[in-house]
PDB file of C-alpha atoms and ligand atoms in Angstrom:
ATOM      1  CA  MET A   1     116.956  96.593 128.428  1.00 98.00           C
ATOM      2  CA  LEU A   2     120.681  96.603 127.876  1.00 98.00           C
ATOM      3  CA  HIS A   3     122.539  98.094 130.851  1.00 98.00           C
ATOM      4  CA  LEU A   4     126.011  99.361 129.908  1.00 98.00           C
ATOM      5  CA  SER A   5     128.599 101.126 131.968  1.00 98.00           C
ATOM      6  CA  SER A   6     131.721 101.262 129.820  1.00 98.00           C
ATOM      7  CA  ILE A   7     132.533 103.814 127.152  1.00 98.00           C
ATOM      8  CA  SER A   8     133.656 101.130 124.712  1.00 98.00           C
ATOM      9  CA  ASP A   9     130.376  99.200 125.071  1.00 98.00           C
ATOM     10  CA  ILE A  10     128.082 102.181 124.524  1.00 98.00           C
ATOM     11  CA  ARG A  11     130.213 103.328 121.578  1.00 98.00           C
ATOM     12  CA  GLN A  12     130.054  99.896 119.983  1.00 98.00           C
ATOM     13  CA  GLN A  13     126.283  99.641 120.446  1.00 98.00           C
ATOM     14  CA  THR A  14     125.418 103.072 119.127  1.00 98.00           C
ATOM     15  CA  GLU A  15     127.795 102.679 116.151  1.00 98.00           C
ATOM     16  CA  LEU A  16     126.040  99.416 115.295  1.00 98.00           C
ATOM     17  CA  LEU A  17     122.595 100.988 115.649  1.00 98.00           C
ATOM     18  CA  ARG A  18     123.603 103.896 113.437  1.00 98.00           C
ATOM     19  CA  ARG A  19     124.925 101.479 110.782  1.00 98.00           C
ATOM     20  CA  GLN A  20     121.572  99.650 110.928  1.00 98.00           C
ATOM     21  CA  GLY A  21     119.855 102.970 110.180  1.00 98.00           C
ATOM     22  CA  LYS A  22     118.105 103.210 113.554  1.00 98.00           C
ATOM     23  CA  ARG A  23     117.023 106.587 114.921  1.00 98.00           C
ATOM     24  CA  ILE A  24     118.319 107.098 118.436  1.00 98.00           C
ATOM     25  CA  GLY A  25     116.451 109.183 121.025  1.00 98.00           C
ATOM     26  CA  PHE A  26     118.516 110.137 124.073  1.00 98.00           C
ATOM     27  CA  VAL A  27     117.508 111.236 127.567  1.00 98.00           C
ATOM     28  CA  PRO A  28     120.517 112.301 129.675  1.00 98.00           C
ATOM     29  CA  THR A  29     119.790 112.307 133.424  1.00 98.00           C
ATOM     30  CA  MET A  30     121.483 112.220 136.797  1.00 98.00           C
ATOM     31  CA  GLY A  31     119.080 109.545 138.008  1.00 97.00           C
ATOM     32  CA  ALA A  32     116.614 109.474 140.939  1.00 96.00           C
ATOM     33  CA  LEU A  33     114.080 109.427 138.155  1.00 97.00           C
ATOM     34  CA  HIS A  34     110.597 110.902 138.461  1.00 96.00           C
ATOM     35  CA  GLU A  35     107.617 111.501 136.220  1.00 96.00           C
ATOM     36  CA  GLY A  36     109.398 114.447 134.563  1.00 96.00           C
ATOM     37  CA  HIS A  37     112.167 112.134 133.320  1.00 97.00           C
ATOM     38  CA  LEU A  38     109.685 109.417 132.346  1.00 98.00           C
ATOM     39  CA  THR A  39     107.772 111.912 130.187  1.00 97.00           C
ATOM     40  CA  LEU A  40     111.025 112.530 128.307  1.00 98.00           C
ATOM     41  CA  VAL A  41     111.648 108.787 127.943  1.00 98.00           C
ATOM     42  CA  ARG A  42     108.138 108.273 126.522  1.00 98.00           C
ATOM     43  CA  ALA A  43     108.624 111.132 124.069  1.00 98.00           C
ATOM     44  CA  ALA A  44     112.002 109.732 123.002  1.00 98.00           C
ATOM     45  CA  ARG A  45     110.438 106.308 122.420  1.00 98.00           C
ATOM     46  CA  HIS A  46     107.550 107.742 120.493  1.00 98.00           C
ATOM     47  CA  GLN A  47     109.758 109.626 118.062  1.00 98.00           C
ATOM     48  CA  ASN A  48     112.661 107.186 117.620  1.00 98.00           C
ATOM     49  CA  ASP A  49     113.491 103.509 117.019  1.00 98.00           C
ATOM     50  CA  ILE A  50     115.821 103.201 120.012  1.00 98.00           C
ATOM     51  CA  THR A  51     115.753 104.983 123.344  1.00 98.00           C
ATOM     52  CA  VAL A  52     118.947 105.485 125.309  1.00 98.00           C
ATOM     53  CA  CYS A  53     118.917 106.952 128.806  1.00 98.00           C
ATOM     54  CA  SER A  54     122.022 107.851 130.794  1.00 98.00           C
ATOM     55  CA  VAL A  55     122.190 107.991 134.571  1.00 98.00           C
ATOM     56  CA  PHE A  56     125.333 109.767 135.668  1.00 98.00           C
ATOM     57  CA  VAL A  57     125.739 112.079 138.642  1.00 98.00           C
ATOM     58  CA  ASN A  58     128.271 114.347 137.013  1.00 98.00           C
ATOM     59  CA  PRO A  59     130.845 115.571 139.574  1.00 97.00           C
ATOM     60  CA  ALA A  60     132.057 118.277 137.198  1.00 97.00           C
ATOM     61  CA  GLN A  61     128.831 120.268 137.396  1.00 97.00           C
ATOM     62  CA  PHE A  62     128.547 120.472 141.201  1.00 96.00           C
ATOM     63  CA  ASN A  63     130.005 123.629 142.696  1.00 91.00           C
ATOM     64  CA  ASN A  64     129.039 122.367 146.158  1.00 92.00           C
ATOM     65  CA  PRO A  65     130.737 119.074 147.223  1.00 94.00           C
ATOM     66  CA  GLU A  66     127.991 118.365 149.813  1.00 94.00           C
ATOM     67  CA  ASP A  67     125.323 118.673 147.141  1.00 93.00           C
ATOM     68  CA  TYR A  68     127.273 116.120 145.060  1.00 96.00           C
ATOM     69  CA  ARG A  69     127.734 113.782 148.007  1.00 96.00           C
ATOM     70  CA  LEU A  70     124.060 113.916 149.003  1.00 93.00           C
ATOM     71  CA  TYR A  71     122.586 113.799 145.504  1.00 94.00           C
ATOM     72  CA  PRO A  72     120.111 110.868 145.510  1.00 94.00           C
ATOM     73  CA  ARG A  73     121.520 107.698 143.919  1.00 96.00           C
ATOM     74  CA  ILE A  74     119.042 104.846 143.371  1.00 97.00           C
ATOM     75  CA  LEU A  75     120.344 103.163 140.244  1.00 98.00           C
ATOM     76  CA  GLU A  76     118.510  99.846 140.669  1.00 98.00           C
ATOM     77  CA  LYS A  77     115.152 101.551 141.020  1.00 98.00           C
ATOM     78  CA  ASP A  78     115.965 103.843 138.079  1.00 98.00           C
ATOM     79  CA  ALA A  79     116.837 100.800 135.953  1.00 98.00           C
ATOM     80  CA  GLN A  80     113.526  99.130 136.863  1.00 98.00           C
ATOM     81  CA  MET A  81     111.537 102.237 135.956  1.00 98.00           C
ATOM     82  CA  LEU A  82     113.365 102.619 132.652  1.00 98.00           C
ATOM     83  CA  ALA A  83     112.853  98.975 131.736  1.00 98.00           C
ATOM     84  CA  GLN A  84     109.131  99.361 132.474  1.00 98.00           C
ATOM     85  CA  GLU A  85     108.972 102.399 130.199  1.00 98.00           C
ATOM     86  CA  GLY A  86     110.524 100.420 127.356  1.00 97.00           C
ATOM     87  CA  CYS A  87     113.913 102.139 127.373  1.00 98.00           C
ATOM     88  CA  ASP A  88     116.318 100.070 125.218  1.00 98.00           C
ATOM     89  CA  ILE A  89     119.702 101.046 126.633  1.00 98.00           C
ATOM     90  CA  LEU A  90     120.695 102.411 130.027  1.00 98.00           C
ATOM     91  CA  PHE A  91     124.179 103.883 130.196  1.00 98.00           C
ATOM     92  CA  SER A  92     125.419 104.422 133.758  1.00 98.00           C
ATOM     93  CA  PRO A  93     129.196 104.894 133.823  1.00 98.00           C
ATOM     94  CA  ALA A  94     131.305 105.423 136.944  1.00 98.00           C
ATOM     95  CA  ALA A  95     132.931 108.841 137.352  1.00 97.00           C
ATOM     96  CA  GLU A  96     136.381 107.282 136.704  1.00 97.00           C
ATOM     97  CA  GLU A  97     135.093 105.912 133.407  1.00 98.00           C
ATOM     98  CA  MET A  98     133.685 109.228 132.179  1.00 97.00           C
ATOM     99  CA  TYR A  99     136.672 111.224 133.413  1.00 97.00           C
ATOM    100  CA  ARG A 100     139.708 109.050 132.788  1.00 95.00           C
ATOM    101  CA  GLN A 101     141.645 112.305 132.828  1.00 92.00           C
ATOM    102  CA  THR A 102     140.644 115.738 134.098  1.00 93.00           C
ATOM    103  CA  PRO A 103     139.300 117.696 131.122  1.00 94.00           C
ATOM    104  CA  ARG A 104     141.421 120.665 130.120  1.00 95.00           C
ATOM    105  CA  LEU A 105     138.851 122.203 127.809  1.00 95.00           C
ATOM    106  CA  HIS A 106     136.823 125.063 129.274  1.00 97.00           C
ATOM    107  CA  PHE A 107     133.569 126.393 127.930  1.00 98.00           C
ATOM    108  CA  ASP A 108     132.614 130.040 128.068  1.00 97.00           C
ATOM    109  CA  PHE A 109     129.014 130.819 127.214  1.00 97.00           C
ATOM    110  CA  GLY A 110     129.440 134.555 127.764  1.00 96.00           C
ATOM    111  CA  GLU A 111     126.462 136.458 129.079  1.00 96.00           C
ATOM    112  CA  LEU A 112     124.245 133.374 128.862  1.00 96.00           C
ATOM    113  CA  GLU A 113     126.019 131.986 131.911  1.00 95.00           C
ATOM    114  CA  GLN A 114     126.649 135.238 133.742  1.00 96.00           C
ATOM    115  CA  VAL A 115     123.135 135.298 135.193  1.00 98.00           C
ATOM    116  CA  MET A 116     121.062 133.097 137.517  1.00 98.00           C
ATOM    117  CA  GLU A 117     122.445 129.523 137.716  1.00 97.00           C
ATOM    118  CA  GLY A 118     125.740 130.463 136.071  1.00 97.00           C
ATOM    119  CA  ALA A 119     126.242 133.425 138.390  1.00 97.00           C
ATOM    120  CA  HIS A 120     125.398 131.459 141.551  1.00 97.00           C
ATOM    121  CA  ARG A 121     127.067 128.160 140.656  1.00 96.00           C
ATOM    122  CA  PRO A 122     130.566 128.906 139.331  1.00 95.00           C
ATOM    123  CA  GLY A 123     131.744 126.230 136.891  1.00 96.00           C
ATOM    124  CA  HIS A 124     128.327 124.579 136.703  1.00 97.00           C
ATOM    125  CA  PHE A 125     127.704 125.099 133.006  1.00 98.00           C
ATOM    126  CA  ASN A 126     131.281 124.201 132.139  1.00 98.00           C
ATOM    127  CA  GLY A 127     130.635 120.835 133.814  1.00 98.00           C
ATOM    128  CA  VAL A 128     127.273 120.427 132.094  1.00 98.00           C
ATOM    129  CA  ALA A 129     128.688 121.284 128.664  1.00 98.00           C
ATOM    130  CA  THR A 130     131.617 118.905 129.183  1.00 98.00           C
ATOM    131  CA  VAL A 131     129.505 115.910 130.140  1.00 98.00           C
ATOM    132  CA  VAL A 132     126.765 116.594 127.598  1.00 98.00           C
ATOM    133  CA  SER A 133     129.382 116.844 124.814  1.00 98.00           C
ATOM    134  CA  LYS A 134     130.917 113.556 125.923  1.00 98.00           C
ATOM    135  CA  LEU A 135     127.510 111.873 126.095  1.00 98.00           C
ATOM    136  CA  PHE A 136     126.490 113.184 122.667  1.00 98.00           C
ATOM    137  CA  HIS A 137     129.715 111.740 121.198  1.00 98.00           C
ATOM    138  CA  LEU A 138     129.148 108.375 122.855  1.00 98.00           C
ATOM    139  CA  VAL A 139     125.404 107.990 122.256  1.00 98.00           C
ATOM    140  CA  LYS A 140     125.272 109.670 118.813  1.00 98.00           C
ATOM    141  CA  PRO A 141     121.592 110.550 119.188  1.00 98.00           C
ATOM    142  CA  HIS A 142     119.327 111.943 116.489  1.00 98.00           C
ATOM    143  CA  GLN A 143     117.281 113.656 119.178  1.00 98.00           C
ATOM    144  CA  ALA A 144     118.110 114.595 122.777  1.00 98.00           C
ATOM    145  CA  PHE A 145     115.426 115.411 125.332  1.00 98.00           C
ATOM    146  CA  PHE A 146     115.665 117.877 128.210  1.00 98.00           C
ATOM    147  CA  GLY A 147     113.237 119.376 130.734  1.00 97.00           C
ATOM    148  CA  GLN A 148     112.192 123.012 130.851  1.00 97.00           C
ATOM    149  CA  LYS A 149     112.841 123.119 134.588  1.00 97.00           C
ATOM    150  CA  ASP A 150     116.520 123.631 133.715  1.00 98.00           C
ATOM    151  CA  LEU A 151     115.694 126.450 131.324  1.00 98.00           C
ATOM    152  CA  GLN A 152     119.141 128.045 131.394  1.00 98.00           C
ATOM    153  CA  GLN A 153     120.776 124.648 130.925  1.00 98.00           C
ATOM    154  CA  PHE A 154     118.692 124.138 127.804  1.00 98.00           C
ATOM    155  CA  ALA A 155     119.773 127.540 126.430  1.00 98.00           C
ATOM    156  CA  VAL A 156     123.424 126.674 127.131  1.00 98.00           C
ATOM    157  CA  ILE A 157     123.084 123.282 125.429  1.00 98.00           C
ATOM    158  CA  GLN A 158     121.419 124.916 122.411  1.00 98.00           C
ATOM    159  CA  GLN A 159     124.468 127.170 122.151  1.00 98.00           C
ATOM    160  CA  LEU A 160     126.787 124.175 122.567  1.00 98.00           C
ATOM    161  CA  VAL A 161     125.053 122.252 119.778  1.00 98.00           C
ATOM    162  CA  LEU A 162     125.171 125.281 117.517  1.00 98.00           C
ATOM    163  CA  ASP A 163     128.816 126.149 118.198  1.00 97.00           C
ATOM    164  CA  LEU A 164     130.118 122.572 117.927  1.00 98.00           C
ATOM    165  CA  SER A 165     127.788 121.533 115.048  1.00 98.00           C
ATOM    166  CA  PHE A 166     126.401 118.482 116.829  1.00 98.00           C
ATOM    167  CA  ASP A 167     124.182 116.773 114.273  1.00 97.00           C
ATOM    168  CA  LEU A 168     121.098 116.292 116.426  1.00 98.00           C
ATOM    169  CA  GLU A 169     117.798 117.877 117.350  1.00 98.00           C
ATOM    170  CA  LEU A 170     117.229 119.214 120.863  1.00 98.00           C
ATOM    171  CA  VAL A 171     113.782 118.829 122.349  1.00 98.00           C
ATOM    172  CA  CYS A 172     112.562 120.642 125.474  1.00 97.00           C
ATOM    173  CA  TYR A 173     109.536 119.376 127.421  1.00 97.00           C
ATOM    174  CA  PRO A 174     107.419 121.390 129.866  1.00 97.00           C
ATOM    175  CA  ILE A 175     107.859 121.097 133.620  1.00 97.00           C
ATOM    176  CA  ILE A 176     105.915 118.301 135.281  1.00 97.00           C
ATOM    177  CA  ARG A 177     104.489 119.344 138.654  1.00 98.00           C
ATOM    178  CA  GLU A 178     103.223 117.571 141.734  1.00 97.00           C
ATOM    179  CA  GLU A 179      99.520 118.081 142.460  1.00 97.00           C
ATOM    180  CA  ASP A 180     100.322 120.977 144.789  1.00 97.00           C
ATOM    181  CA  GLY A 181     102.376 122.710 142.091  1.00 98.00           C
ATOM    182  CA  LEU A 182     105.918 121.836 143.211  1.00 98.00           C
ATOM    183  CA  ALA A 183     108.105 121.238 140.148  1.00 98.00           C
ATOM    184  CA  MET A 184     109.288 117.626 140.076  1.00 97.00           C
ATOM    185  CA  SER A 185     112.981 117.334 140.847  1.00 96.00           C
ATOM    186  CA  SER A 186     115.313 114.593 142.006  1.00 93.00           C
ATOM    187  CA  ARG A 187     116.317 116.909 144.847  1.00 95.00           C
ATOM    188  CA  ASN A 188     112.732 116.910 146.223  1.00 97.00           C
ATOM    189  CA  ARG A 189     113.592 113.535 147.774  1.00 94.00           C
ATOM    190  CA  ARG A 190     115.975 115.339 150.111  1.00 95.00           C
ATOM    191  CA  LEU A 191     113.314 117.662 151.544  1.00 97.00           C
ATOM    192  CA  ALA A 192     112.309 117.120 155.187  1.00 97.00           C
ATOM    193  CA  PRO A 193     108.499 116.943 155.651  1.00 97.00           C
ATOM    194  CA  GLU A 194     108.249 120.547 156.893  1.00 97.00           C
ATOM    195  CA  GLN A 195     110.336 121.755 153.928  1.00 98.00           C
ATOM    196  CA  ARG A 196     108.273 119.695 151.495  1.00 98.00           C
ATOM    197  CA  ALA A 197     105.114 121.258 152.960  1.00 98.00           C
ATOM    198  CA  VAL A 198     106.301 124.776 152.211  1.00 98.00           C
ATOM    199  CA  ALA A 199     108.027 124.024 148.863  1.00 98.00           C
ATOM    200  CA  PRO A 200     104.911 124.673 146.684  1.00 98.00           C
ATOM    201  CA  ARG A 201     105.194 128.333 147.763  1.00 98.00           C
ATOM    202  CA  LEU A 202     107.959 128.674 145.165  1.00 98.00           C
ATOM    203  CA  TYR A 203     105.567 128.029 142.292  1.00 98.00           C
ATOM    204  CA  GLN A 204     102.961 130.218 143.987  1.00 98.00           C
ATOM    205  CA  ALA A 205     105.499 133.057 144.063  1.00 98.00           C
ATOM    206  CA  LEU A 206     106.037 132.669 140.315  1.00 98.00           C
ATOM    207  CA  GLN A 207     102.292 132.693 139.736  1.00 98.00           C
ATOM    208  CA  LEU A 208     101.948 135.799 141.904  1.00 98.00           C
ATOM    209  CA  LEU A 209     104.758 137.472 139.983  1.00 98.00           C
ATOM    210  CA  ARG A 210     102.996 136.686 136.693  1.00 98.00           C
ATOM    211  CA  GLU A 211      99.785 138.205 138.032  1.00 98.00           C
ATOM    212  CA  LYS A 212     101.515 141.323 139.390  1.00 98.00           C
ATOM    213  CA  LEU A 213     103.336 141.909 136.098  1.00 97.00           C
ATOM    214  CA  GLU A 214      99.963 142.519 134.479  1.00 95.00           C
ATOM    215  CA  THR A 215      99.631 145.819 136.350  1.00 96.00           C
ATOM    216  CA  LEU A 216     102.980 146.680 137.937  1.00 97.00           C
ATOM    217  CA  PRO A 217     106.436 147.481 136.563  1.00 96.00           C
ATOM    218  CA  VAL A 218     109.027 144.673 136.881  1.00 97.00           C
ATOM    219  CA  PRO A 219     110.789 145.897 140.089  1.00 97.00           C
ATOM    220  CA  ALA A 220     107.500 146.420 141.972  1.00 98.00           C
ATOM    221  CA  ALA A 221     106.087 143.068 140.824  1.00 98.00           C
ATOM    222  CA  LYS A 222     109.301 141.336 141.941  1.00 98.00           C
ATOM    223  CA  GLN A 223     109.106 143.031 145.322  1.00 98.00           C
ATOM    224  CA  GLU A 224     105.582 141.687 145.855  1.00 98.00           C
ATOM    225  CA  ALA A 225     106.643 138.125 145.017  1.00 98.00           C
ATOM    226  CA  GLU A 226     109.751 138.421 147.219  1.00 98.00           C
ATOM    227  CA  ALA A 227     107.636 139.741 150.098  1.00 98.00           C
ATOM    228  CA  PHE A 228     105.319 136.759 149.677  1.00 98.00           C
ATOM    229  CA  LEU A 229     108.238 134.320 150.009  1.00 98.00           C
ATOM    230  CA  GLN A 230     109.639 136.166 153.027  1.00 98.00           C
ATOM    231  CA  ARG A 231     106.550 135.047 154.943  1.00 98.00           C
ATOM    232  CA  PHE A 232     107.998 131.521 154.954  1.00 98.00           C
ATOM    233  CA  PRO A 233     111.185 131.475 157.041  1.00 97.00           C
ATOM    234  CA  GLN A 234     112.182 127.995 155.786  1.00 97.00           C
ATOM    235  CA  ILE A 235     112.622 129.467 152.291  1.00 98.00           C
ATOM    236  CA  LYS A 236     115.837 131.378 151.543  1.00 98.00           C
ATOM    237  CA  LEU A 237     115.406 132.964 148.142  1.00 98.00           C
ATOM    238  CA  GLU A 238     118.609 133.084 146.091  1.00 98.00           C
ATOM    239  CA  TYR A 239     117.234 134.890 143.058  1.00 98.00           C
ATOM    240  CA  LEU A 240     113.940 135.767 141.453  1.00 98.00           C
ATOM    241  CA  GLU A 241     114.291 137.122 137.930  1.00 98.00           C
ATOM    242  CA  VAL A 242     112.184 138.325 135.042  1.00 98.00           C
ATOM    243  CA  VAL A 243     114.228 137.459 131.959  1.00 98.00           C
ATOM    244  CA  HIS A 244     114.092 137.132 128.186  1.00 97.00           C
ATOM    245  CA  ALA A 245     113.183 133.469 127.705  1.00 96.00           C
ATOM    246  CA  GLN A 246     115.928 132.870 125.112  1.00 94.00           C
ATOM    247  CA  THR A 247     118.823 135.173 126.020  1.00 95.00           C
ATOM    248  CA  LEU A 248     118.061 134.803 129.777  1.00 97.00           C
ATOM    249  CA  GLN A 249     119.016 138.453 130.275  1.00 97.00           C
ATOM    250  CA  PRO A 250     117.007 140.442 132.868  1.00 97.00           C
ATOM    251  CA  LEU A 251     114.130 142.482 131.472  1.00 96.00           C
ATOM    252  CA  GLN A 252     113.235 145.918 132.798  1.00 91.00           C
ATOM    253  CA  GLU A 253     109.768 145.696 131.284  1.00 91.00           C
ATOM    254  CA  VAL A 254     107.494 143.051 129.805  1.00 94.00           C
ATOM    255  CA  GLY A 255     104.825 143.164 127.141  1.00 82.00           C
ATOM    256  CA  GLN A 256     107.027 144.373 124.275  1.00 78.00           C
ATOM    257  CA  GLY A 257     106.631 141.088 122.378  1.00 86.00           C
ATOM    258  CA  ALA A 258     109.748 139.475 123.881  1.00 88.00           C
ATOM    259  CA  PRO A 259     109.257 135.935 125.242  1.00 95.00           C
ATOM    260  CA  VAL A 260     109.432 136.186 129.029  1.00 97.00           C
ATOM    261  CA  ALA A 261     110.504 133.667 131.662  1.00 98.00           C
ATOM    262  CA  LEU A 262     110.123 134.071 135.406  1.00 98.00           C
ATOM    263  CA  CYS A 263     112.871 132.128 137.170  1.00 98.00           C
ATOM    264  CA  LEU A 264     113.851 131.495 140.753  1.00 98.00           C
ATOM    265  CA  ALA A 265     116.236 129.513 142.917  1.00 98.00           C
ATOM    266  CA  ALA A 266     115.807 129.034 146.650  1.00 98.00           C
ATOM    267  CA  PHE A 267     117.221 127.010 149.504  1.00 98.00           C
ATOM    268  CA  LEU A 268     115.014 124.982 151.796  1.00 98.00           C
ATOM    269  CA  GLY A 269     117.567 124.050 154.427  1.00 96.00           C
ATOM    270  CA  GLU A 270     120.491 122.602 152.452  1.00 95.00           C
ATOM    271  CA  VAL A 271     118.346 121.682 149.460  1.00 96.00           C
ATOM    272  CA  ARG A 272     118.483 124.066 146.537  1.00 96.00           C
ATOM    273  CA  LEU A 273     115.478 124.093 144.211  1.00 98.00           C
ATOM    274  CA  ILE A 274     114.837 125.947 140.962  1.00 98.00           C
ATOM    275  CA  ASP A 275     111.631 126.630 139.080  1.00 98.00           C
ATOM    276  CA  ASN A 276     110.390 128.796 136.228  1.00 98.00           C
ATOM    277  CA  LEU A 277     107.304 129.917 134.394  1.00 98.00           C
ATOM    278  CA  LEU A 278     107.133 130.924 130.740  1.00 97.00           C
ATOM    279  CA  LEU A 279     104.748 133.764 129.925  1.00 94.00           C
TER     280      LEU A 279
HETATM  281  O1  LIG B 301     119.759 117.981 133.800  1.00 79.33           O
HETATM  282  C1  LIG B 301     120.499 117.081 134.234  1.00 79.33           C
HETATM  283  O2  LIG B 301     120.065 116.095 134.823  1.00 79.33           O
HETATM  284  C2  LIG B 301     122.001 117.194 134.029  1.00 79.33           C
HETATM  285  O3  LIG B 301     122.419 118.507 134.137  1.00 79.33           O
HETATM  286  C3  LIG B 301     122.488 116.559 132.702  1.00 79.33           C
HETATM  287  C4  LIG B 301     121.918 117.276 131.508  1.00 79.33           C
HETATM  288  C5  LIG B 301     122.111 115.097 132.666  1.00 79.33           C
HETATM  289  C6  LIG B 301     124.009 116.668 132.613  1.00 79.33           C
HETATM  290  O4  LIG B 301     124.622 116.031 133.684  1.00 79.33           O
END
């Protein structure tokens, strides 16, 4: 596996590969890789000639400096895992390399980012869109793979690709869960044992919400799921929403043929986790 960290090197490589007519599959990540990422890497390999994975903890998308500082960084282990999975190129630039100057461009995704993650993490999607645009320019992928856990991120990136005419296909893969139902996330590494023990309650709340929506109106079903989570004092719910799975706008009722997503974000101590369920 080729391990590159400079913009000029990755550009040179991907230009060469494109000239050779190779199809490039790309998995952008922030590292601390888990089975969810590896599923994306396998899919990228399966459907392309060359697999590129980036590991870059993007400072521009963190609204909380502590979260950025404490984000798990285990590049050597990530590189080993990627090499084992048959990844061809790992791109892991330093922050100074990716941001030689502070970007002036600002993205506005309108109502898509005025809810949930966008509403609670000011500037987050601007940072995501900035780095993803840069990475798409550098890697020049034919396909780019993302996880459904970041459902709103995927919707924002779909809009980005559409608005800026990036010539690539976006692929979204389902959430990979631990045996007890907890959605895999790099942040799970930061959970203390007692927080980890209670973390599967988040998925259980989503499952309960799904069940309650079969008989109750949206507000009453949400109340039941919120009451369930309140039984666990370690969990501080930030939001629990029933939304249209594409526009991400809150739904007052379900069952009218619209695709529905149940989404939540919660703090366990300082660790913020998100999860969702598509109906
Ligand atoms: O989902 C992530 O890991 C990040 O938001 C991404 C897409 C790699 C951009 O930094």
